Coordinates of C-alpha atoms in Angstrom, one line a residue:
M18 CA -18.5 -40.8 -63.5
Q19 CA -19.9 -41.1 -60.0
Q20 CA -23.6 -40.8 -59.8
L21 CA -25.1 -38.7 -57.0
L22 CA -27.4 -40.3 -54.6
T23 CA -30.8 -38.6 -54.6
H24 CA -32.5 -40.4 -51.7
S25 CA -33.3 -38.4 -48.6
V26 CA -32.3 -39.2 -45.1
E27 CA -34.9 -38.6 -42.4
F28 CA -33.8 -37.1 -39.1
P29 CA -37.1 -36.3 -37.3
I30 CA -37.0 -33.9 -34.3
H31 CA -40.1 -33.5 -32.2
F32 CA -40.7 -30.2 -30.4
S33 CA -43.3 -30.2 -27.7
A34 CA -44.1 -26.7 -26.5
K35 CA -44.9 -27.7 -23.0
T36 CA -41.9 -30.0 -22.6
I37 CA -39.5 -27.4 -23.9
A38 CA -41.0 -24.7 -21.7
R39 CA -40.9 -26.9 -18.7
R40 CA -37.2 -27.8 -19.2
L41 CA -36.2 -24.2 -19.9
S42 CA -38.1 -23.1 -16.8
I43 CA -36.0 -25.6 -14.7
T44 CA -32.9 -24.3 -16.4
V45 CA -33.8 -20.7 -15.5
I46 CA -34.5 -21.6 -11.9
C47 CA -31.2 -23.5 -11.6
L48 CA -29.3 -20.6 -13.1
T49 CA -31.0 -18.1 -10.9
L50 CA -30.2 -20.1 -7.7
A51 CA -26.6 -20.5 -8.9
G52 CA -26.4 -16.8 -9.5
A53 CA -27.8 -16.1 -6.1
L54 CA -25.2 -18.4 -4.5
G55 CA -22.5 -16.7 -6.5
G56 CA -23.8 -13.3 -5.3
Y57 CA -23.6 -14.5 -1.7
F58 CA -19.9 -15.4 -2.3
W59 CA -19.5 -11.9 -3.8
L60 CA -21.0 -10.2 -0.8
S61 CA -18.9 -12.3 1.5
R62 CA -15.7 -11.2 -0.3
F63 CA -15.1 -14.7 -1.6
P64 CA -14.6 -16.8 1.5
F65 CA -12.6 -19.5 -0.3
P66 CA -10.6 -19.6 -3.6
A67 CA -13.2 -21.5 -5.7
S68 CA -16.0 -19.1 -4.7
K69 CA -14.6 -16.4 -7.0
W70 CA -14.4 -18.9 -9.9
F71 CA -18.0 -20.0 -9.2
Y72 CA -19.2 -16.3 -9.0
E73 CA -17.6 -15.4 -12.3
L74 CA -19.1 -18.6 -13.9
F75 CA -22.7 -17.9 -12.8
D76 CA -22.7 -14.1 -12.3
L77 CA -26.2 -13.1 -13.6
N78 CA -25.0 -9.7 -14.4
G79 CA -21.7 -10.9 -16.0
E80 CA -20.6 -11.4 -19.6
F81 CA -19.1 -14.5 -21.3
N82 CA -20.4 -16.9 -18.7
I83 CA -23.1 -19.6 -18.5
P84 CA -26.1 -17.3 -17.8
A85 CA -25.1 -14.9 -20.6
W86 CA -24.6 -17.6 -23.1
Y87 CA -27.9 -19.3 -22.1
S88 CA -29.8 -16.0 -22.6
S89 CA -28.1 -15.5 -25.9
F90 CA -29.0 -19.0 -27.1
S91 CA -32.6 -18.7 -26.0
L92 CA -33.0 -15.4 -27.8
L93 CA -31.4 -17.0 -30.9
F94 CA -33.9 -19.8 -30.6
C95 CA -36.7 -17.3 -30.6
S96 CA -35.2 -15.7 -33.7
G97 CA -35.1 -19.1 -35.4
L98 CA -38.7 -19.8 -34.6
L99 CA -39.7 -16.4 -35.9
K100 CA -37.7 -17.1 -39.1
V101 CA -39.7 -20.3 -39.6
I102 CA -43.0 -18.4 -39.1
T103 CA -41.8 -15.8 -41.5
A104 CA -41.1 -18.4 -44.1
I105 CA -44.7 -19.7 -43.7
K106 CA -46.2 -16.2 -43.7
T107 CA -44.7 -15.0 -47.0
K108 CA -48.1 -14.1 -48.4
D109 CA -49.5 -12.7 -45.2
R110 CA -50.2 -9.0 -44.8
Y111 CA -48.1 -8.9 -41.7
F112 CA -45.1 -10.7 -43.3
T113 CA -42.8 -7.7 -42.8
Y114 CA -43.7 -7.6 -39.1
W115 CA -42.7 -11.2 -38.6
K116 CA -39.5 -10.6 -40.5
T117 CA -38.6 -7.6 -38.5
L118 CA -39.3 -9.5 -35.3
Y119 CA -36.9 -12.3 -36.2
L120 CA -34.2 -9.7 -37.0
I121 CA -34.8 -7.9 -33.7
F122 CA -34.4 -11.1 -31.8
F123 CA -31.3 -12.0 -33.7
F124 CA -29.8 -8.7 -32.7
L125 CA -30.9 -9.1 -29.1
S126 CA -29.1 -12.5 -29.1
L127 CA -25.9 -10.9 -30.3
D128 CA -26.3 -8.1 -27.8
E129 CA -26.8 -10.5 -24.9
A130 CA -23.6 -12.3 -25.9
F131 CA -21.4 -9.1 -26.5
S132 CA -23.3 -6.3 -24.7
F133 CA -23.5 -3.8 -27.5
H134 CA -25.9 -1.7 -25.5
E135 CA -23.2 -0.8 -23.0
I136 CA -21.8 1.6 -25.6
L137 CA -24.7 3.8 -24.7
I138 CA -23.7 3.9 -21.0
I139 CA -22.1 7.3 -20.8
P140 CA -21.4 8.5 -17.2
S141 CA -20.4 12.0 -18.3
V142 CA -23.9 12.5 -19.8
R143 CA -25.5 11.3 -16.6
E144 CA -23.4 13.7 -14.5
S145 CA -23.7 16.7 -16.8
L146 CA -27.5 16.4 -17.1
H147 CA -27.9 15.5 -13.4
L148 CA -30.2 12.6 -14.4
N149 CA -32.5 10.9 -12.0
P150 CA -31.0 7.7 -10.5
V151 CA -33.6 5.7 -12.6
F152 CA -31.4 6.6 -15.6
F153 CA -28.2 5.5 -13.9
E154 CA -27.7 3.2 -16.9
T155 CA -28.1 5.8 -19.6
W156 CA -28.9 3.2 -22.3
V157 CA -32.4 2.9 -20.9
I158 CA -33.3 6.4 -22.3
P159 CA -33.0 5.4 -26.0
A160 CA -34.4 2.0 -25.1
I161 CA -37.6 3.6 -23.7
V162 CA -38.0 5.6 -26.9
L163 CA -37.5 2.6 -29.1
M164 CA -40.0 0.5 -27.0
G165 CA -42.6 3.3 -27.4
V166 CA -42.1 3.3 -31.2
F167 CA -42.2 -0.5 -31.3
A168 CA -45.4 -0.7 -29.2
F169 CA -47.1 1.9 -31.5
K170 CA -46.0 0.1 -34.7
Y171 CA -46.9 -3.4 -33.6
L172 CA -50.3 -2.7 -32.0
K173 CA -52.3 -3.7 -35.1
F174 CA -50.1 -6.8 -35.5
L175 CA -50.7 -7.8 -31.9
L176 CA -54.5 -7.4 -32.3
H177 CA -54.7 -9.6 -35.4
L178 CA -53.1 -12.6 -33.6
P179 CA -55.2 -15.4 -32.2
H180 CA -56.5 -14.7 -28.6
K181 CA -54.2 -17.2 -26.9
T182 CA -51.1 -16.1 -28.9
R183 CA -51.8 -12.4 -28.2
Y184 CA -52.3 -13.1 -24.5
L185 CA -49.0 -15.0 -24.3
F186 CA -47.1 -12.4 -26.3
L187 CA -48.3 -9.7 -24.0
I188 CA -47.3 -11.6 -20.9
A189 CA -43.9 -12.4 -22.3
A190 CA -43.4 -8.8 -23.3
V191 CA -44.4 -7.4 -19.9
V192 CA -42.2 -9.9 -18.0
Y193 CA -39.2 -9.5 -20.3
V194 CA -39.3 -5.7 -20.6
G195 CA -40.2 -5.5 -16.9
G196 CA -36.9 -7.2 -16.2
A197 CA -34.6 -5.8 -18.9
L198 CA -35.8 -2.2 -18.7
G199 CA -38.0 -1.8 -15.5
M200 CA -35.7 -3.6 -13.1
E201 CA -32.6 -2.1 -14.7
M202 CA -34.0 1.3 -13.8
V203 CA -34.9 0.1 -10.2
S204 CA -31.4 -1.3 -9.9
G205 CA -30.0 2.1 -10.8
V206 CA -31.9 3.7 -7.9
L207 CA -30.8 0.9 -5.5
R208 CA -27.2 1.3 -6.6
V209 CA -27.2 5.0 -6.0
D210 CA -29.0 4.8 -2.6
F211 CA -27.5 1.7 -1.1
G212 CA -24.3 1.1 -3.0
R213 CA -23.2 -1.6 -5.5
R214 CA -22.0 -4.3 -3.1
T215 CA -25.1 -4.6 -1.0
L216 CA -27.8 -7.3 -0.5
I217 CA -30.6 -5.2 -1.8
S218 CA -28.7 -4.3 -5.0
L219 CA -28.0 -8.0 -5.5
I220 CA -31.7 -8.8 -5.1
G221 CA -32.5 -6.2 -7.7
I222 CA -30.0 -7.8 -10.2
I223 CA -31.3 -11.3 -9.5
A224 CA -34.9 -10.2 -10.1
E225 CA -33.9 -8.4 -13.3
E226 CA -32.2 -11.4 -14.8
F227 CA -34.8 -13.9 -13.7
L228 CA -37.6 -11.8 -15.3
E229 CA -35.6 -11.5 -18.5
M230 CA -35.1 -15.3 -18.7
A231 CA -38.7 -16.1 -17.7
G232 CA -40.1 -13.7 -20.3
I233 CA -38.1 -15.5 -23.0
V234 CA -39.4 -18.9 -21.8
I235 CA -43.0 -17.7 -22.1
F236 CA -42.3 -16.3 -25.6
I237 CA -40.7 -19.5 -26.8
Y238 CA -43.7 -21.4 -25.6
A239 CA -46.0 -18.9 -27.3
L240 CA -44.1 -19.2 -30.6
L241 CA -44.0 -23.0 -30.5
A242 CA -47.7 -23.2 -29.7
Y243 CA -48.5 -20.7 -32.5
L244 CA -46.3 -22.6 -35.0
S245 CA -48.0 -25.9 -34.2
S246 CA -51.3 -24.2 -35.1
L247 CA -49.9 -23.3 -38.5
R248 CA -48.1 -26.6 -39.4
E249 CA -48.1 -30.0 -37.9
S250 CA -44.6 -30.7 -39.4
I251 CA -41.9 -28.7 -41.2
Q252 CA -39.5 -30.1 -43.7
L253 CA -36.0 -28.8 -43.6
K254 CA -33.8 -29.6 -46.6
I255 CA -30.0 -29.4 -46.5
Y256 CA -28.1 -29.5 -49.8
I257 CA -24.4 -30.6 -49.7
S258 CA -21.9 -30.0 -52.5
E259 CA -18.2 -29.8 -52.8
K260 CA -18.2 -26.4 -54.4

């Protein structure tokens, strides 16, 4: 009978909050510049054949392309970090808050990849109710309600955090929501007033996506810095079996 080996194999991974934030920031800047260049090709009606391919690959407002998958991965990374914090905080009074946060970011990651929120874009509702252009994308209406409920529920949770973590969480939230929700509403006005295929509407889209990605970078840095204050190292065990 074959005897199972019980010794462990070490595979150390070092996460530096500043280094990761710096590299992600560079990635965000590169994606934003590539998206802006693709937007120029779009405004120019694709001056050469490869320009359309480049635009579709780096369209900041597109789906199933590099910026969309990057955003999805970064949100999933946030969810993973929140899951680790949740595992550490099992006996903490705010355990359920951390758990809910990691589930929220997991859903946001899926939404970024597959755009579930677009189900709530209903042009007939916008037209029948004669909604203001800020509600051009009708999904922002339930999103505003949910954000209000979330802010009310998480106020005590936010106040109990260490000063630095609370400060970074607030900045990340303002930047991310300012892009995902605030600039989405501004873009709706720009689209109605100036049209979809215009420079000013393109600038609105670029600003929206840049703020979203920047907000997540700040949040990742905040989570890593907070996690480092809880544990210097974390052991991850993986068990492998045939059955």
